[in-house]
Coordinates of N, CA and C in Angstrom, one line a residue:
X1 N 39.0 46.2 45.9 CA 39.5 47.6 46.1 C 38.3 48.4 46.6
X2 N 38.6 49.3 47.5 CA 37.6 50.2 48.1 C 37.8 51.6 47.6
X3 N 36.7 52.3 47.4 CA 36.7 53.7 47.1 C 36.7 54.5 48.4
X4 N 37.6 55.5 48.4 CA 37.6 56.3 49.6 C 36.4 57.3 49.7
X5 N 35.5 57.2 48.8 CA 34.4 58.2 48.7 C 33.2 57.6 49.6
X6 N 32.7 58.5 50.5 CA 31.5 58.2 51.2 C 31.7 57.6 52.6
X7 N 30.6 57.4 53.2 CA 30.6 56.9 54.6 C 30.9 55.4 54.7
X8 N 30.6 54.7 53.7 CA 30.8 53.2 53.7 C 32.2 52.8 54.0
X9 N 33.2 53.5 53.4 CA 34.6 53.2 53.6 C 35.0 53.5 55.0
X10 N 34.5 54.6 55.6 CA 34.8 54.9 57.0 C 34.2 53.9 57.9
X11 N 33.0 53.4 57.6 CA 32.4 52.4 58.5 C 33.2 51.1 58.4
X12 N 33.6 50.7 57.3 CA 34.4 49.5 57.1 C 35.7 49.5 57.9
X13 N 36.3 50.7 57.9 CA 37.6 50.9 58.6 C 37.3 50.8 60.1
X14 N 36.2 51.3 60.6 CA 35.9 51.2 62.0 C 35.6 49.8 62.4
X15 N 34.8 49.1 61.6 CA 34.5 47.7 61.9 C 35.6 46.8 61.8
X16 N 36.5 47.0 60.8 CA 37.6 46.1 60.5 C 38.9 46.9 60.6
X17 N 39.5 47.1 61.7 CA 40.7 47.9 61.8 C 41.9 47.3 61.1
X18 N 41.8 46.0 60.9 CA 43.0 45.3 60.2 C 43.1 45.8 58.7
X19 N 42.0 46.4 58.2 CA 42.1 46.9 56.9 C 43.2 48.0 56.8
X20 N 43.3 48.8 57.8 CA 44.3 49.8 57.8 C 45.7 49.2 58.1
X21 N 45.8 48.3 59.1 CA 47.1 47.7 59.5 C 47.7 46.8 58.5
X22 N 46.8 46.0 57.8 CA 47.3 44.9 56.9 C 47.1 45.2 55.4
X23 N 46.8 46.4 55.1 CA 46.4 46.6 53.7 C 47.4 47.7 53.1
X24 N 47.7 47.5 51.9 CA 48.4 48.5 51.2 C 47.5 49.4 50.4
X25 N 47.5 50.7 50.6 CA 46.6 51.6 49.9 C 47.4 52.3 48.8
X26 N 46.8 52.1 47.6 CA 47.4 52.8 46.4 C 46.7 54.1 46.2
X27 N 47.4 55.2 46.5 CA 46.8 56.5 46.3 C 47.2 57.0 44.9
X28 N 46.2 57.4 44.2 CA 46.5 57.9 42.8 C 46.7 59.4 42.9
X29 N 47.7 59.8 42.3 CA 47.9 61.3 42.2 C 47.2 61.9 41.1
X30 N 47.0 63.2 41.1 CA 46.2 63.8 40.1 C 47.0 63.9 38.8
X31 N 46.3 63.8 37.7 CA 47.0 63.8 36.4 C 47.3 65.3 36.1
X32 N 48.4 65.5 35.4 CA 48.8 66.9 35.0 C 47.8 67.3 33.8
X33 N 47.8 68.6 33.6 CA 46.9 69.2 32.6 C 47.1 68.6 31.2
X34 N 48.4 68.4 30.8 CA 48.7 67.9 29.5 C 48.2 66.4 29.3
X35 N 48.3 65.7 30.4 CA 47.7 64.3 30.4 C 46.2 64.3 30.2
X36 N 45.6 65.2 31.0 CA 44.1 65.3 30.9 C 43.7 65.7 29.5
X37 N 44.4 66.6 28.9 CA 44.1 67.1 27.6 C 44.3 66.0 26.5
X38 N 45.4 65.2 26.7 CA 45.7 64.1 25.8 C 44.6 63.0 25.8
X39 N 44.2 62.7 27.1 CA 43.2 61.7 27.2 C 41.9 62.2 26.6
X40 N 41.5 63.4 26.8 CA 40.3 64.0 26.3 C 40.3 64.0 24.8
X41 N 41.5 64.4 24.2 CA 41.6 64.5 22.8 C 41.4 63.1 22.1
X42 N 42.1 62.1 22.7 CA 41.9 60.7 22.2 C 40.5 60.2 22.4
X43 N 39.9 60.5 23.5 CA 38.6 59.9 23.8 C 37.5 60.6 22.9
X44 N 37.6 61.9 22.7 CA 36.6 62.6 22.0 C 36.9 62.7 20.5
X45 N 38.0 62.1 20.0 CA 38.3 62.2 18.6 C 37.3 61.4 17.8
X46 N 36.7 60.3 18.3 CA 35.8 59.5 17.5 C 34.3 59.9 17.6
X47 N 34.0 61.1 18.3 CA 32.6 61.5 18.4 C 32.2 62.1 17.1
X48 N 31.0 61.7 16.6 CA 30.5 62.3 15.3 C 29.8 63.5 15.6
X49 N 29.7 64.4 14.5 CA 28.8 65.5 14.6 C 29.4 66.8 15.1
X50 N 30.7 66.8 15.4 CA 31.3 68.1 15.9 C 32.2 68.6 14.8
X51 N 32.1 69.9 14.6 CA 33.0 70.5 13.6 C 34.4 70.7 14.2
X52 N 35.4 71.0 13.3 CA 36.8 71.1 13.8 C 37.0 72.1 14.9
X53 N 36.4 73.2 14.8 CA 36.6 74.3 15.8 C 36.1 73.8 17.2
X54 N 35.0 73.2 17.2 CA 34.4 72.6 18.5 C 35.3 71.5 19.0
X55 N 35.7 70.6 18.1 CA 36.5 69.4 18.4 C 37.9 69.9 19.0
X56 N 38.4 71.0 18.6 CA 39.7 71.4 19.1 C 39.5 72.1 20.5
X57 N 38.4 72.8 20.7 CA 38.2 73.5 22.0 C 37.6 72.5 23.1
X58 N 37.0 71.4 22.7 CA 36.4 70.6 23.7 C 37.3 69.9 24.7
X59 N 38.5 69.4 24.3 CA 39.4 68.8 25.3 C 39.8 69.9 26.3
X60 N 40.1 71.1 25.9 CA 40.5 72.1 26.8 C 39.4 72.5 27.8
X61 N 38.2 72.4 27.3 CA 37.0 72.7 28.2 C 36.8 71.6 29.2
X62 N 37.0 70.4 28.8 CA 36.9 69.2 29.7 C 38.0 69.3 30.8
X63 N 39.2 69.7 30.4 CA 40.3 69.9 31.4 C 39.9 71.0 32.4
X64 N 39.4 72.1 31.8 CA 39.0 73.2 32.7 C 37.9 72.8 33.7
X65 N 36.9 72.0 33.3 CA 35.9 71.5 34.2 C 36.6 70.7 35.3
X66 N 37.4 69.8 34.9 CA 38.0 68.9 35.9 C 38.9 69.7 36.9
X67 N 39.7 70.6 36.4 CA 40.6 71.4 37.3 C 39.7 72.3 38.2
X68 N 38.7 72.9 37.6 CA 37.8 73.7 38.5 C 37.1 72.9 39.6
X69 N 36.7 71.7 39.2 CA 36.0 70.9 40.3 C 37.0 70.5 41.3
X70 N 38.2 70.2 40.9 CA 39.3 69.9 41.9 C 39.6 71.1 42.8
X71 N 39.7 72.3 42.2 CA 39.9 73.5 43.1 C 38.7 73.7 44.0
X72 N 37.5 73.5 43.5 CA 36.3 73.7 44.3 C 36.2 72.6 45.5
X73 N 36.7 71.4 45.2 CA 36.7 70.4 46.2 C 37.7 70.8 47.4
X74 N 38.8 71.4 47.0 CA 39.8 71.9 48.0 C 39.1 73.0 48.8
X75 N 38.4 73.9 48.2 CA 37.7 75.0 48.9 C 36.6 74.4 49.8
X76 N 35.9 73.3 49.3 CA 34.9 72.7 50.1 C 35.5 72.0 51.3
X77 N 36.6 71.4 51.2 CA 37.3 70.9 52.3 C 37.7 71.9 53.3
X78 N 38.2 73.1 52.8 CA 38.6 74.1 53.8 C 37.4 74.7 54.5
X79 N 36.3 74.9 53.8 CA 35.1 75.6 54.4 C 34.2 74.6 55.2
X80 N 34.0 73.5 54.6 CA 33.0 72.6 55.2 C 33.7 71.4 56.0
X81 N 35.0 71.3 55.8 CA 35.7 70.2 56.5 C 35.2 68.8 56.0
X82 N 34.8 68.7 54.8 CA 34.4 67.5 54.2 C 35.2 67.2 52.9
X83 N 35.5 66.0 52.7 CA 36.3 65.6 51.5 C 35.4 65.3 50.3
X84 N 35.8 65.8 49.2 CA 35.1 65.4 47.9 C 36.3 65.0 47.0
X85 N 36.4 63.8 46.7 CA 37.5 63.3 45.9 C 37.3 63.4 44.4
X86 N 38.2 64.0 43.8 CA 38.2 64.2 42.3 C 39.4 63.3 41.8
X87 N 39.0 62.2 41.1 CA 40.0 61.3 40.7 C 40.1 61.2 39.2
X88 N 41.1 60.5 38.7 CA 41.1 60.3 37.2 C 39.9 59.6 36.7
X89 N 39.4 58.7 37.5 CA 38.2 57.9 37.2 C 37.0 58.9 37.0
X90 N 36.9 59.9 37.8 CA 35.8 60.9 37.7 C 35.9 61.7 36.4
X91 N 37.2 61.9 36.0 CA 37.4 62.6 34.7 C 37.0 61.7 33.5
X92 N 37.3 60.4 33.6 CA 36.9 59.5 32.6 C 35.4 59.4 32.5
X93 N 34.7 59.4 33.7 CA 33.3 59.4 33.7 C 32.7 60.7 33.1
X94 N 33.4 61.8 33.3 CA 32.9 63.1 32.6 C 33.0 62.9 31.1
X95 N 34.0 62.4 30.6 CA 34.2 62.2 29.2 C 33.1 61.2 28.6
X96 N 32.9 60.1 29.4 CA 31.9 59.1 29.0 C 30.5 59.7 29.0
X97 N 30.2 60.5 30.0 CA 28.9 61.1 30.1 C 28.6 62.1 29.0
X98 N 29.7 62.8 28.6 CA 29.6 63.7 27.5 C 29.2 63.0 26.2
X99 N 29.9 61.9 26.0 CA 29.7 61.1 24.8 C 28.3 60.6 24.7
X100 N 27.8 60.0 25.9 CA 26.4 59.5 25.9 C 25.4 60.6 25.7
X101 N 25.6 61.7 26.4 CA 24.7 62.9 26.3 C 24.6 63.4 24.8
X102 N 25.8 63.5 24.2 CA 25.9 63.9 22.8 C 25.1 63.0 21.9
X103 N 25.3 61.7 22.1 CA 24.6 60.7 21.2 C 23.1 60.8 21.4
X104 N 22.7 61.0 22.7 CA 21.2 61.1 23.0 C 20.6 62.4 22.3
X105 N 21.3 63.5 22.5 CA 20.8 64.8 21.9 C 20.8 64.7 20.4
X106 N 21.8 64.0 19.8 CA 21.9 63.9 18.3 C 20.7 63.0 17.8
X107 N 20.3 62.0 18.6 CA 19.2 61.2 18.2 C 17.9 62.0 18.3
X108 N 17.8 62.8 19.4 CA 16.6 63.6 19.5 C 16.5 64.6 18.4
X109 N 17.6 65.2 18.0 CA 17.6 66.2 16.9 C 17.2 65.5 15.6
X110 N 17.8 64.3 15.3 CA 17.5 63.6 14.1 C 16.0 63.2 14.1
X111 N 15.4 62.8 15.2 CA 14.0 62.4 15.3 C 13.2 63.7 14.9
X112 N 13.5 64.8 15.5 CA 12.8 66.0 15.2 C 12.9 66.4 13.8
X113 N 14.1 66.3 13.2 CA 14.3 66.6 11.8 C 13.5 65.7 10.9
X114 N 13.4 64.4 11.2 CA 12.6 63.5 10.4 C 11.1 63.9 10.5
X115 N 10.7 64.3 11.7 CA 9.3 64.7 11.8 C 9.0 65.9 11.0
X116 N 9.9 66.9 11.0 CA 9.7 68.1 10.2 C 9.7 67.8 8.7
X117 N 10.6 66.9 8.3 CA 10.6 66.5 6.9 C 9.3 65.8 6.5
X118 N 8.9 64.9 7.3 CA 7.6 64.3 7.0 C 6.4 65.3 6.9
X119 N 6.4 66.2 7.9 CA 5.4 67.3 7.9 C 5.5 68.1 6.6
X120 N 6.7 68.5 6.2 CA 6.9 69.3 5.0 C 6.4 68.5 3.8
X121 N 6.7 67.2 3.7 CA 6.2 66.4 2.6 C 4.7 66.4 2.6
X122 N 4.1 66.2 3.7 CA 2.6 66.2 3.8 C 2.1 67.5 3.3
X123 N 2.7 68.6 3.8 CA 2.2 70.0 3.3 C 2.3 70.1 1.8
X124 N 3.4 69.7 1.3 CA 3.6 69.8 -0.2 C 2.6 68.9 -0.9
X125 N 2.3 67.7 -0.4 CA 1.3 66.9 -1.0 C 0.0 67.5 -1.0
X126 N -0.4 68.1 0.2 CA -1.7 68.7 0.4 C -1.8 69.9 -0.6
X127 N -0.7 70.7 -0.7 CA -0.7 71.9 -1.5 C -1.0 71.5 -3.0
X128 N -0.3 70.4 -3.5 CA -0.5 70.0 -4.8 C -1.9 69.5 -5.0
X129 N -2.5 68.8 -4.0 CA -3.9 68.3 -4.1 C -4.8 69.4 -4.2
X130 N -4.6 70.5 -3.4 CA -5.5 71.6 -3.4 C -5.4 72.3 -4.7
X131 N -4.2 72.4 -5.3 CA -4.1 73.1 -6.6 C -4.8 72.3 -7.7
X132 N -4.7 71.0 -7.6 CA -5.5 70.2 -8.6 C -7.0 70.3 -8.4
X133 N -7.4 70.3 -7.2 CA -8.9 70.5 -6.9 C -9.4 71.9 -7.4
X134 N -8.5 72.9 -7.2 CA -8.9 74.2 -7.7 C -9.1 74.2 -9.3
X135 N -8.1 73.5 -9.9 CA -8.2 73.4 -11.4 C -9.5 72.7 -11.8
X136 N -9.8 71.6 -11.1 CA -11.0 70.9 -11.4 C -12.3 71.8 -11.2
X137 N -12.3 72.6 -10.1 CA -13.4 73.4 -9.8 C -13.5 74.5 -10.9
X138 N -12.4 75.0 -11.4 CA -12.5 76.0 -12.5 C -13.0 75.4 -13.7
X139 N -12.6 74.1 -14.0 CA -13.0 73.4 -15.2 C -14.5 73.1 -15.1
X140 N -15.0 72.8 -13.9 CA -16.4 72.4 -13.6 C -17.3 73.7 -13.5
X141 N -16.8 74.9 -13.4 CA -17.6 76.1 -13.2 C -18.7 76.2 -14.2
X142 N -18.4 76.1 -15.6 CA -19.5 76.2 -16.5 C -20.6 75.2 -16.3
X143 N -20.3 74.0 -15.9 CA -21.3 72.9 -15.7 C -22.1 73.3 -14.4
X144 N -21.4 73.9 -13.4 CA -22.1 74.3 -12.2 C -23.1 75.4 -12.5
X145 N -22.7 76.4 -13.4 CA -23.6 77.4 -13.8 C -24.8 76.9 -14.5
X146 N -24.6 75.9 -15.4 CA -25.6 75.3 -16.2 C -26.6 74.6 -15.2
X147 N -26.0 73.8 -14.3 CA -26.9 73.1 -13.3 C -27.7 74.1 -12.5
X148 N -27.1 75.2 -12.1 CA -27.8 76.2 -11.4 C -29.0 76.8 -12.2
X149 N -28.8 77.0 -13.4 CA -29.9 77.5 -14.3 C -31.0 76.5 -14.4
X150 N -30.6 75.2 -14.6 CA -31.6 74.2 -14.7 C -32.4 74.0 -13.4
X151 N -31.7 74.1 -12.3 CA -32.3 74.0 -11.0 C -33.3 75.2 -10.8
X152 N -32.9 76.4 -11.2 CA -33.8 77.5 -11.1 C -35.1 77.3 -11.9
X153 N -34.9 76.8 -13.2 CA -36.0 76.6 -14.1 C -36.9 75.5 -13.5
X154 N -36.3 74.5 -12.9 CA -37.1 73.4 -12.3 C -37.9 73.9 -11.1
X155 N -37.3 74.9 -10.3 CA -38.0 75.4 -9.2 C -39.2 76.3 -9.6
X156 N -39.1 77.0 -10.8 CA -40.2 77.8 -11.3 C -41.3 76.8 -11.7
X157 N -41.0 75.7 -12.4 CA -42.0 74.7 -12.8 C -42.6 74.1 -11.6
X158 N -41.8 73.8 -10.6 CA -42.4 73.1 -9.3 C -43.3 74.1 -8.6
X159 N -42.9 75.4 -8.5 CA -43.8 76.3 -7.9 C -45.2 76.5 -8.6
X160 N -45.1 76.5 -10.0 CA -46.3 76.6 -10.7 C -47.2 75.4 -10.6
X161 N -46.6 74.2 -10.6 CA -47.3 73.0 -10.5 C -47.9 72.8 -9.0
X162 N -47.1 73.3 -8.0 CA -47.6 73.3 -6.7 C -48.8 74.2 -6.5
X163 N -48.8 75.3 -7.2 CA -49.9 76.2 -7.1 C -51.2 75.6 -7.7
X164 N -50.9 74.9 -8.9 CA -52.0 74.2 -9.6 C -52.5 73.1 -8.7
X165 N -51.6 72.3 -8.0 CA -52.0 71.2 -7.2 C -52.7 71.7 -6.0
X166 N -52.4 72.9 -5.5 CA -53.1 73.4 -4.3 C -54.6 73.8 -4.7
X167 N -54.7 74.3 -6.0 CA -56.1 74.6 -6.5 C -56.9 73.3 -6.6
X168 N -56.3 72.3 -7.2 CA -57.0 71.0 -7.3 C -57.3 70.4 -5.9
X169 N -56.4 70.6 -5.0 CA -56.6 70.0 -3.7 C -57.8 70.8 -3.0
X170 N -57.8 72.1 -3.2 CA -58.9 72.9 -2.6 C -60.3 72.5 -3.2
X171 N -60.3 72.3 -4.5 CA -61.5 71.9 -5.2 C -61.9 70.5 -4.7
X172 N -60.9 69.6 -4.5 CA -61.2 68.3 -4.0 C -61.8 68.3 -2.6
X173 N -61.3 69.2 -1.8 CA -61.8 69.3 -0.4 C -63.2 69.8 -0.4
X174 N -63.5 70.8 -1.3 CA -64.8 71.3 -1.4 C -65.8 70.2 -1.8
X175 N -65.4 69.4 -2.8 CA -66.3 68.4 -3.2 C -66.5 67.3 -2.1
X176 N -65.5 67.1 -1.4 CA -65.6 66.1 -0.3 C -66.5 66.7 0.8
X177 N -66.5 68.0 1.0 CA -67.3 68.6 2.0 C -68.8 68.5 1.5
X178 N -69.0 68.8 0.3 CA -70.4 68.7 -0.3 C -70.9 67.3 -0.2
X179 N -70.0 66.3 -0.6 CA -70.4 64.9 -0.6 C -70.8 64.5 0.8
X180 N -70.1 64.9 1.8 CA -70.4 64.5 3.2 C -71.6 65.2 3.7
X181 N -71.9 66.4 3.1 CA -73.0 67.2 3.5 C -74.3 66.5 3.0
X182 N -74.3 66.0 1.8 CA -75.5 65.4 1.3 C -75.7 63.9 1.7
X183 N -74.7 63.4 2.2 CA -74.9 62.0 2.6 C -75.4 61.8 4.0

């Protein structure tokens, strides 16, 4: 079977004229609106994730798309003198593409939802960890104050001993100077 769409069909007819003379061509007529709506209703009935209001409006919308494209193809033929064929197969492709696109978008939304849930769990865990650390800091506050006092006392002792050590060092240097002077 050959599709009448595109230049390939015209070229084959020019190269092989017997295709026209010895072939029976089955031309498919356009489906009526109620047939388009019935096909869309049965095809889209099994799609998950659509509420009833959307599920009822969707077949009518698909019919509108198909009929509008058919009307625009007639206008295209009148204005540009070029054929654009709108067949029942193209309608079925529209329905199939919608189903695939819906599944793809639902997967993307579920992936994003899982990421947000994991992020929220991590934030909750971090918040509880921070709260427990704050409680530990409050509990350790008296020990920190005690350690600070001990450190300050140790610094006073170190300063005093450093001053004494400096005096001893100074005396030692004087003795060394005297010793080298007499030797």
